């Protein structure tokens, strides 16, 4: 088969790496990709939002399957466009993607289907929203309705910072159209977990879970990021908890999608908080998580391409999954300053010296190669991902690689997965 993957992060690197292992894979392309991805796929540096150009590329290269990485492409309807032209796509169409692209749509879906989630109210005006928070105690969880590159959720510890956030949204229009409407949600206490299920019109197939580390600094301090690391499996996730998640969240979601005749072909990412009253959904995403994807795919002992292709063609019910019991830990190396201001084009001198092995992958998120040297090209730069049957070894190996890379412009958390040891 000839495969095209759209996107340019470490998630897409992991997807390309896993697809490439399939005996069914003849050629793999990635648009736009990055210099790490180009080690496993042929990369073409043009804008994947150019639907017509993508279609032309598919025709020219006899593409059998397109795999969509990021949510912004789902939102602009890349899947709808290619499906209409009879190209199988892994990644839901625009309407189904609203489960991720509109927080309000998702909250209403959750509520009308009695799927556990936090209570919420919807607002489109500053006055009403300030009145609402004034009657309540902090912390306040304020979410803009639309996509905001992972920056649309604000947790405010006091009323003054909440008012500032509301002013940013409604008066300064910081989020543009995405902030026309907002959700103010009940603050949920507990630990977070990301769960993934492949879904199409024939059935579903659980991939499993990973624990993400959203905050920039150790001990979950500092600003929210796209994710600074992930690991799985974890001893804090018991069999009983997984059963609850299956029966209270996953099955009701899938049944409601079917009942509401939502056509979904792709992966659903359940963002969960495990509270003392059980698991609750804080968000749905219509794509793989980053860095969860790196961790999960490293442990996947099944043929990923078979599963993606089956899902795109409504045959997922025929697939089975083999996920290893080994541990996998992914530590993100970011540019210093991320998620705020950071420099790019910084040399990463030791990167050529460290090589992937059978159990350690250096997935590239934002690098560029010039004259045989790697330079940084974004906020999250590398995902060092390590698999081992011994948990401590998996961690140790990942951190040894980071020490070898020893990048002076970089930052990483050194407590990824520590919760599992404590
Ligand atoms: P999201 O962009 O929806 O993934 O949200 C970003 C982060 O905000 C999540 O990973 C949680 O840590 C936090 N969060 C979102 N909703 C809630 C909530 N209702 N209660 C507590 N934390 C939340
Ligand atoms: N790591 C969370 C996300 O991909 O949204």
Short mmCIF file of C-alpha atoms and ligand atoms in Angstrom, two decimals:
data_model
loop_
_atom_site.label_atom_id
_atom_site.label_comp_id
_atom_site.label_asym_id
_atom_site.label_seq_id
_atom_site.Cartn_x
_atom_site.Cartn_y
_atom_site.Cartn_z
CA UNK A 1 0.00 0.00 0.00
CA UNK A 2 0.99 3.64 -0.49
CA UNK A 3 0.30 5.73 2.59
CA UNK A 4 0.21 9.47 3.17
CA UNK A 5 0.44 10.84 6.72
CA UNK A 6 -0.48 14.49 7.29
CA UNK A 7 1.22 16.48 10.05
CA UNK A 8 4.66 17.31 11.36
CA UNK A 9 5.04 16.39 15.03
CA UNK A 10 6.54 13.58 17.09
CA UNK A 11 3.10 11.96 17.00
CA UNK A 12 3.27 11.80 13.20
CA UNK A 13 6.86 10.51 13.43
CA UNK A 14 5.66 7.66 15.65
CA UNK A 15 2.74 6.94 13.30
CA UNK A 16 5.06 6.81 10.26
CA UNK A 17 7.55 4.62 12.16
CA UNK A 18 4.81 2.15 13.15
CA UNK A 19 3.26 2.07 9.66
CA UNK A 20 6.66 1.49 8.06
CA UNK A 21 7.01 -1.75 10.05
CA UNK A 22 3.98 -3.24 8.30
CA UNK A 23 4.72 -5.74 5.53
CA UNK A 24 1.77 -4.16 3.69
CA UNK A 25 3.51 -0.78 3.48
CA UNK A 26 5.09 -0.16 0.08
CA UNK A 27 5.66 3.60 0.17
CA UNK A 28 5.10 6.04 2.98
CA UNK A 29 4.89 9.80 2.49
CA UNK A 30 4.43 12.61 4.99
CA UNK A 31 3.26 16.19 4.37
CA UNK A 32 4.93 18.33 5.60
CA UNK A 33 6.87 16.05 7.99
CA UNK A 34 10.17 17.12 9.52
CA UNK A 35 13.81 16.09 9.33
CA UNK A 36 13.33 13.19 11.78
CA UNK A 37 10.28 11.88 9.95
CA UNK A 38 12.26 11.99 6.70
CA UNK A 39 14.28 9.03 8.02
CA UNK A 40 11.18 6.82 7.70
CA UNK A 41 8.95 8.59 5.16
CA UNK A 42 9.39 10.74 2.08
CA UNK A 43 8.52 14.24 3.24
CA UNK A 44 7.11 17.02 1.07
CA UNK A 45 7.18 20.49 2.51
CA UNK A 46 3.88 22.07 1.56
CA UNK A 47 0.84 23.14 3.51
CA UNK A 48 -1.42 20.14 4.29
CA UNK A 49 -4.38 22.54 4.47
CA UNK A 50 -4.21 22.88 0.66
CA UNK A 51 -6.87 20.27 0.01
CA UNK A 52 -6.63 20.38 -3.77
CA UNK A 53 -2.86 19.98 -3.70
CA UNK A 54 -3.19 17.05 -1.30
CA UNK A 55 -5.69 15.40 -3.61
CA UNK A 56 -3.38 15.88 -6.60
CA UNK A 57 -0.52 14.39 -4.58
CA UNK A 58 -2.69 11.37 -3.74
CA UNK A 59 -3.54 10.79 -7.38
CA UNK A 60 0.03 11.18 -8.56
CA UNK A 61 1.41 8.81 -5.93
CA UNK A 62 -1.46 6.31 -6.04
CA UNK A 63 -2.19 6.79 -2.32
CA UNK A 64 -4.34 4.02 -0.81
CA UNK A 65 -4.80 5.58 2.62
CA UNK A 66 -4.46 9.05 4.13
CA UNK A 67 -3.84 9.28 7.89
CA UNK A 68 -4.65 12.66 9.43
CA UNK A 69 -2.54 13.64 12.47
CA UNK A 70 -3.66 17.03 13.86
CA UNK A 71 -7.11 18.36 14.69
CA UNK A 72 -6.87 21.56 12.63
CA UNK A 73 -6.95 19.48 9.44
CA UNK A 74 -10.02 17.61 10.66
CA UNK A 75 -11.70 20.93 11.41
CA UNK A 76 -11.22 22.24 7.87
CA UNK A 77 -12.78 19.07 6.48
CA UNK A 78 -9.78 17.39 4.85
CA UNK A 79 -11.41 13.99 5.43
CA UNK A 80 -14.71 15.10 3.85
CA UNK A 81 -12.86 16.43 0.81
CA UNK A 82 -10.77 13.32 0.18
CA UNK A 83 -13.62 10.88 0.96
CA UNK A 84 -15.77 12.58 -1.68
CA UNK A 85 -12.99 11.78 -4.11
CA UNK A 86 -12.97 8.14 -2.99
CA UNK A 87 -9.70 8.21 -1.07
CA UNK A 88 -9.90 6.26 2.21
CA UNK A 89 -9.07 8.48 5.18
CA UNK A 90 -8.26 7.68 8.80
CA UNK A 91 -9.64 10.67 10.72
CA UNK A 92 -13.26 11.73 11.13
CA UNK A 93 -15.11 14.17 8.90
CA UNK A 94 -15.79 17.75 9.95
CA UNK A 95 -19.17 17.09 11.55
CA UNK A 96 -17.97 14.20 13.72
CA UNK A 97 -14.81 16.11 14.63
CA UNK A 98 -16.99 18.64 16.48
CA UNK A 99 -16.61 16.33 19.46
CA UNK A 100 -13.17 17.94 19.66
CA UNK A 101 -13.48 21.20 17.75
CA UNK A 102 -16.42 22.57 19.77
CA UNK A 103 -16.28 22.26 23.55
CA UNK A 104 -19.95 23.23 23.71
CA UNK A 105 -21.00 20.59 21.23
CA UNK A 106 -19.08 18.01 23.27
CA UNK A 107 -20.57 19.14 26.59
CA UNK A 108 -24.10 19.01 25.19
CA UNK A 109 -23.44 15.56 23.72
CA UNK A 110 -22.14 14.34 27.09
CA UNK A 111 -25.05 15.79 29.05
CA UNK A 112 -27.87 14.60 26.79
CA UNK A 113 -26.39 11.11 26.81
CA UNK A 114 -25.78 11.02 30.58
CA UNK A 115 -22.07 10.37 30.21
CA UNK A 116 -20.21 11.44 33.39
CA UNK A 117 -18.67 14.92 33.03
CA UNK A 118 -18.40 18.13 35.08
CA UNK A 119 -21.40 20.47 35.36
CA UNK A 120 -21.14 23.54 33.18
CA UNK A 121 -22.84 26.65 31.87
CA UNK A 122 -22.54 28.34 28.49
CA UNK A 123 -21.90 32.08 27.99
CA UNK A 124 -21.43 34.52 25.14
CA UNK A 125 -21.36 37.75 27.18
CA UNK A 126 -18.97 39.06 29.79
CA UNK A 127 -21.62 40.39 32.20
CA UNK A 128 -23.43 37.09 32.68
CA UNK A 129 -20.20 35.13 32.94
CA UNK A 130 -18.81 37.44 35.66
CA UNK A 131 -22.09 37.21 37.56
CA UNK A 132 -21.93 33.42 37.35
CA UNK A 133 -18.43 33.16 38.80
CA UNK A 134 -19.18 35.78 41.46
CA UNK A 135 -21.80 33.40 42.85
CA UNK A 136 -19.33 30.52 42.98
CA UNK A 137 -16.10 29.52 44.66
CA UNK A 138 -12.76 29.11 42.85
CA UNK A 139 -11.02 27.44 41.11
CA UNK A 140 -12.85 28.43 37.92
CA UNK A 141 -12.41 26.39 34.76
CA UNK A 142 -12.99 28.58 31.70
CA UNK A 143 -12.91 27.03 28.23
CA UNK A 144 -13.31 28.75 24.90
CA UNK A 145 -15.63 26.88 22.58
CA UNK A 146 -13.35 26.58 19.54
CA UNK A 147 -9.88 25.24 18.83
CA UNK A 148 -7.11 27.34 20.37
CA UNK A 149 -3.90 25.33 19.80
CA UNK A 150 -4.16 23.80 23.26
CA UNK A 151 -4.38 27.22 24.96
CA UNK A 152 -8.15 27.50 25.27
CA UNK A 153 -8.54 26.10 28.82
CA UNK A 154 -7.83 28.43 31.71
CA UNK A 155 -7.92 27.40 35.34
CA UNK A 156 -8.19 30.43 37.62
CA UNK A 157 -7.39 30.24 41.31
CA UNK A 158 -9.21 33.46 42.23
CA UNK A 159 -11.94 35.75 40.99
CA UNK A 160 -9.63 38.52 39.78
CA UNK A 161 -7.66 36.28 37.46
CA UNK A 162 -10.94 34.78 36.20
CA UNK A 163 -12.23 38.29 35.42
CA UNK A 164 -9.00 39.05 33.54
CA UNK A 165 -9.42 35.90 31.50
CA UNK A 166 -13.04 36.80 30.68
CA UNK A 167 -11.93 40.28 29.60
CA UNK A 168 -9.25 38.76 27.38
CA UNK A 169 -11.86 36.55 25.77
CA UNK A 170 -14.81 38.91 25.37
CA UNK A 171 -13.29 42.40 25.27
CA UNK A 172 -9.80 41.91 23.86
CA UNK A 173 -11.00 39.02 21.67
CA UNK A 174 -7.76 37.18 22.33
CA UNK A 175 -9.14 33.93 20.89
CA UNK A 176 -11.02 35.49 17.96
CA UNK A 177 -13.95 33.38 16.71
CA UNK A 178 -12.95 30.46 18.96
CA UNK A 179 -13.86 32.62 21.99
CA UNK A 180 -17.28 33.82 20.83
CA UNK A 181 -18.82 31.35 23.23
CA UNK A 182 -17.35 29.83 26.36
CA UNK A 183 -17.98 27.07 28.83
CA UNK A 184 -17.47 27.58 32.56
CA UNK A 185 -17.08 24.17 34.08
CA UNK A 186 -16.99 22.58 37.49
CA UNK A 187 -13.42 21.98 38.69
CA UNK A 188 -12.79 18.25 38.92
CA UNK A 189 -10.24 16.84 41.33
CA UNK A 190 -8.38 13.64 40.61
CA UNK A 191 -5.71 12.23 38.35
CA UNK A 192 -5.80 12.55 34.58
CA UNK A 193 -5.75 9.79 32.06
CA UNK A 194 -5.99 9.58 28.28
CA UNK A 195 -7.81 6.62 26.75
CA UNK A 196 -7.89 5.72 23.05
CA UNK A 197 -10.37 3.73 20.98
CA UNK A 198 -10.49 3.12 17.23
CA UNK A 199 -14.01 3.58 15.92
CA UNK A 200 -15.79 3.21 12.59
CA UNK A 201 -19.28 2.27 11.37
CA UNK A 202 -18.64 -1.45 11.90
CA UNK A 203 -17.47 -1.36 15.52
CA UNK A 204 -14.68 -0.31 17.82
CA UNK A 205 -11.34 -1.47 19.15
CA UNK A 206 -9.67 -0.18 22.32
CA UNK A 207 -6.02 0.75 21.99
CA UNK A 208 -5.52 1.55 25.68
CA UNK A 209 -4.40 4.38 27.90
CA UNK A 210 -1.43 6.55 28.75
CA UNK A 211 -0.82 9.13 31.46
CA UNK A 212 0.16 12.53 30.12
CA UNK A 213 2.08 15.23 32.01
CA UNK A 214 0.56 18.54 30.94
CA UNK A 215 2.40 20.99 33.13
CA UNK A 216 5.78 22.42 32.19
CA UNK A 217 7.61 21.70 35.46
CA UNK A 218 8.13 18.81 37.87
CA UNK A 219 5.35 17.97 40.34
CA UNK A 220 2.75 19.33 37.90
CA UNK A 221 3.70 22.95 38.38
CA UNK A 222 3.85 25.83 35.91
CA UNK A 223 1.83 26.56 32.79
CA UNK A 224 -0.10 24.01 30.75
CA UNK A 225 1.65 22.64 27.66
CA UNK A 226 0.72 20.29 24.85
CA UNK A 227 2.23 17.53 27.02
CA UNK A 228 5.73 17.13 28.47
CA UNK A 229 5.77 13.36 28.70
CA UNK A 230 3.66 10.24 28.98
CA UNK A 231 3.91 6.72 30.25
CA UNK A 232 1.98 3.47 30.44
CA UNK A 233 1.03 1.10 31.89
CA UNK A 234 0.67 2.43 35.42
CA UNK A 235 -0.06 0.72 38.69
CA UNK A 236 -2.44 3.56 39.62
CA UNK A 237 -4.77 2.28 36.89
CA UNK A 238 -6.40 -0.86 38.25
CA UNK A 239 -8.41 -3.46 36.36
CA UNK A 240 -11.52 -2.28 38.23
CA UNK A 241 -10.94 1.29 37.09
CA UNK A 242 -10.53 0.16 33.48
CA UNK A 243 -13.79 -1.75 33.76
CA UNK A 244 -15.56 1.37 35.06
CA UNK A 245 -14.11 3.46 32.23
CA UNK A 246 -15.29 0.90 29.70
CA UNK A 247 -18.84 0.69 31.05
CA UNK A 248 -19.42 4.26 32.19
CA UNK A 249 -17.58 6.19 29.47
CA UNK A 250 -16.42 4.28 26.40
CA UNK A 251 -19.43 2.11 25.64
CA UNK A 252 -21.98 4.88 26.37
CA UNK A 253 -20.00 7.25 24.11
CA UNK A 254 -19.84 4.76 21.26
CA UNK A 255 -23.51 3.83 21.64
CA UNK A 256 -24.49 7.51 21.66
CA UNK A 257 -22.42 8.21 18.54
CA UNK A 258 -24.26 5.35 16.80
CA UNK A 259 -27.66 6.43 18.17
CA UNK A 260 -27.10 9.99 16.96
CA UNK A 261 -25.99 8.67 13.56
CA UNK A 262 -22.62 10.41 13.75
CA UNK A 263 -20.34 8.88 11.12
CA UNK A 264 -16.94 8.49 12.76
CA UNK A 265 -13.86 6.87 11.24
CA UNK A 266 -10.72 7.32 13.26
CA UNK A 267 -9.58 7.26 16.85
CA UNK A 268 -11.39 8.78 19.82
CA UNK A 269 -9.23 10.17 22.58
CA UNK A 270 -11.07 10.33 25.88
CA UNK A 271 -9.54 12.97 28.19
CA UNK A 272 -10.54 11.75 31.65
CA UNK A 273 -10.22 12.84 35.24
CA UNK A 274 -10.53 10.00 37.73
CA UNK A 275 -12.40 11.60 40.64
CA UNK A 276 -13.44 10.02 43.91
CA UNK A 277 -16.89 9.67 42.33
CA UNK A 278 -15.51 7.77 39.37
CA UNK A 279 -14.12 8.66 35.93
CA UNK A 280 -15.40 11.81 34.21
CA UNK A 281 -14.82 13.12 30.69
CA UNK A 282 -13.11 16.51 30.47
CA UNK A 283 -12.79 16.42 26.72
CA UNK A 284 -12.97 14.33 23.58
CA UNK A 285 -10.31 14.58 20.91
CA UNK A 286 -10.73 13.22 17.40
CA UNK A 287 -7.07 12.20 16.93
CA UNK A 288 -4.12 10.56 18.66
CA UNK A 289 -2.68 12.46 21.64
CA UNK A 290 0.85 13.79 21.56
CA UNK A 291 2.92 12.48 23.48
CA UNK A 292 0.53 9.61 24.40
CA UNK A 293 0.72 8.27 20.84
CA UNK A 294 4.49 7.79 21.03
CA UNK A 295 4.15 5.76 24.23
CA UNK A 296 1.27 3.64 22.98
CA UNK A 297 2.60 2.88 19.52
CA UNK A 298 5.95 1.82 20.93
CA UNK A 299 4.14 -0.95 22.85
CA UNK A 300 1.87 -1.94 19.98
CA UNK A 301 2.78 -5.41 18.79
CA UNK A 302 0.03 -5.48 16.12
CA UNK A 303 0.23 -4.12 12.60
CA UNK A 304 -0.85 -0.47 12.92
CA UNK A 305 -1.38 -0.07 9.19
CA UNK A 306 -3.88 -2.94 9.16
CA UNK A 307 -5.88 -1.27 11.93
CA UNK A 308 -5.80 2.21 10.38
CA UNK A 309 -6.78 0.86 6.98
CA UNK A 310 -9.58 -1.26 8.44
CA UNK A 311 -10.92 1.76 10.38
CA UNK A 312 -10.90 3.96 7.28
CA UNK A 313 -12.90 1.28 5.46
CA UNK A 314 -15.42 0.35 8.19
CA UNK A 315 -13.79 -2.98 8.98
CA UNK A 316 -12.37 -2.38 12.42
CA UNK A 317 -14.64 -5.00 13.95
CA UNK A 318 -12.44 -7.65 12.28
CA UNK A 319 -9.25 -6.38 13.96
CA UNK A 320 -7.56 -7.44 17.17
CA UNK A 321 -4.94 -5.59 19.18
CA UNK A 322 -1.82 -6.83 20.87
CA UNK A 323 -0.41 -4.28 23.27
CA UNK A 324 2.71 -5.40 25.09
CA UNK A 325 2.80 -5.48 28.89
CA UNK A 326 6.19 -3.73 28.69
CA UNK A 327 6.46 -0.20 30.03
CA UNK A 328 6.94 2.73 27.74
CA UNK A 329 7.92 6.20 28.82
CA UNK A 330 8.16 9.27 26.62
CA UNK A 331 10.00 12.38 27.78
CA UNK A 332 9.57 15.56 25.75
CA UNK A 333 12.57 17.82 25.17
CA UNK A 334 11.29 21.33 24.53
CA UNK A 335 12.92 24.65 23.68
CA UNK A 336 13.64 26.76 26.78
CA UNK A 337 10.86 29.33 27.04
CA UNK A 338 8.10 27.08 25.63
CA UNK A 339 5.06 27.40 25.92
CA UNK A 340 5.87 31.13 26.02
CA UNK A 341 8.46 32.79 23.81
CA UNK A 342 11.39 30.67 22.65
CA UNK A 343 14.09 30.81 20.01
CA UNK A 344 14.39 28.48 17.03
CA UNK A 345 17.28 27.44 14.80
CA UNK A 346 19.39 26.38 17.77
CA UNK A 347 21.96 23.71 17.02
CA UNK A 348 21.42 20.35 18.76
CA UNK A 349 25.06 19.22 18.52
CA UNK A 350 24.84 15.72 19.99
CA UNK A 351 21.70 14.54 18.23
CA UNK A 352 23.54 12.63 15.49
CA UNK A 353 25.53 10.75 18.12
CA UNK A 354 22.48 9.09 19.69
CA UNK A 355 20.80 6.43 17.60
CA UNK A 356 17.45 4.68 17.78
CA UNK A 357 17.64 1.11 19.04
CA UNK A 358 15.05 -1.68 19.12
CA UNK A 359 13.58 -0.23 22.32
CA UNK A 360 14.47 3.46 22.21
CA UNK A 361 13.07 5.89 19.68
CA UNK A 362 13.92 9.51 19.23
CA UNK A 363 10.78 10.87 17.63
CA UNK A 364 11.27 14.35 16.19
CA UNK A 365 8.64 17.02 16.80
CA UNK A 366 10.33 20.11 15.40
CA UNK A 367 13.79 19.77 13.93
CA UNK A 368 15.39 20.87 10.72
CA UNK A 369 18.56 19.45 9.18
CA UNK A 370 21.09 21.73 7.56
CA UNK A 371 24.52 20.57 6.38
CA UNK A 372 24.12 17.29 8.25
CA UNK A 373 23.40 19.11 11.53
CA UNK A 374 20.10 19.24 13.41
CA UNK A 375 18.55 22.53 14.55
CA UNK A 376 15.41 23.21 16.60
CA UNK A 377 12.35 24.44 14.79
CA UNK A 378 9.55 24.77 17.36
CA UNK A 379 8.41 24.48 20.98
CA UNK A 380 8.40 20.75 21.56
CA UNK A 381 11.49 19.47 19.76
CA UNK A 382 12.05 15.76 20.50
CA UNK A 383 10.18 12.89 22.16
CA UNK A 384 12.60 10.40 23.69
CA UNK A 385 10.56 7.21 23.99
CA UNK A 386 11.83 4.10 25.71
CA UNK A 387 10.31 0.62 26.16
CA UNK A 388 11.42 -2.01 28.63
CA UNK A 389 9.87 -4.83 30.63
CA UNK A 390 11.36 -3.26 33.74
CA UNK A 391 9.80 0.08 34.55
CA UNK A 392 12.88 1.64 36.15
CA UNK A 393 15.02 0.56 33.21
CA UNK A 394 12.58 2.14 30.74
CA UNK A 395 12.89 5.42 32.63
CA UNK A 396 16.62 5.21 33.09
CA UNK A 397 17.21 4.58 29.39
CA UNK A 398 15.09 7.56 28.34
CA UNK A 399 16.86 9.88 30.76
CA UNK A 400 20.32 8.57 29.79
CA UNK A 401 19.55 9.54 26.21
CA UNK A 402 18.55 13.02 27.33
CA UNK A 403 21.80 13.34 29.22
CA UNK A 404 23.73 12.30 26.13
CA UNK A 405 21.87 14.86 24.02
CA UNK A 406 22.60 17.44 26.75
CA UNK A 407 21.06 20.31 24.81
CA UNK A 408 21.81 23.68 26.38
CA UNK A 409 18.75 25.36 24.84
CA UNK A 410 16.45 22.58 25.98
CA UNK A 411 14.14 21.86 28.91
CA UNK A 412 12.60 18.62 30.11
CA UNK A 413 10.85 17.38 33.21
CA UNK A 414 12.84 14.83 35.14
CA UNK A 415 9.87 13.34 36.99
CA UNK A 416 7.99 11.75 34.10
CA UNK A 417 6.48 8.53 35.37
CA UNK A 418 7.75 9.05 38.90
CA UNK A 419 4.20 8.70 40.20
CA UNK A 420 4.50 5.07 39.28
CA UNK A 421 7.45 4.51 41.58
CA UNK A 422 6.20 6.52 44.57
P1 LIG B 1 -7.84 20.41 27.66
O1 LIG B 1 -7.22 21.48 26.76
O2 LIG B 1 -9.31 20.28 27.56
O3 LIG B 1 -7.05 19.14 27.59
O4 LIG B 1 -7.59 20.93 29.15
C1 LIG B 1 -6.31 21.27 29.59
C2 LIG B 1 -6.13 20.82 30.99
O5 LIG B 1 -6.98 21.55 31.87
C3 LIG B 1 -6.50 19.37 31.25
O6 LIG B 1 -5.48 18.50 30.92
C4 LIG B 1 -6.76 19.40 32.73
O7 LIG B 1 -5.54 19.35 33.45
C5 LIG B 1 -7.36 20.74 32.95
N1 LIG B 1 -8.84 20.68 33.03
C6 LIG B 1 -9.72 20.77 32.01
N2 LIG B 1 -10.98 20.69 32.48
C7 LIG B 1 -10.90 20.57 33.82
C8 LIG B 1 -11.86 20.45 34.88
N3 LIG B 1 -13.17 20.48 34.65
N4 LIG B 1 -11.40 20.33 36.14
C9 LIG B 1 -10.07 20.31 36.40
N5 LIG B 1 -9.13 20.43 35.46
C10 LIG B 1 -9.53 20.57 34.18
N1 LIG B 2 -1.37 15.34 25.06
C1 LIG B 2 -2.66 15.87 24.91
C2 LIG B 2 -3.09 16.18 23.56
O1 LIG B 2 -2.56 15.68 22.59
O2 LIG B 2 -4.03 16.95 23.42
#
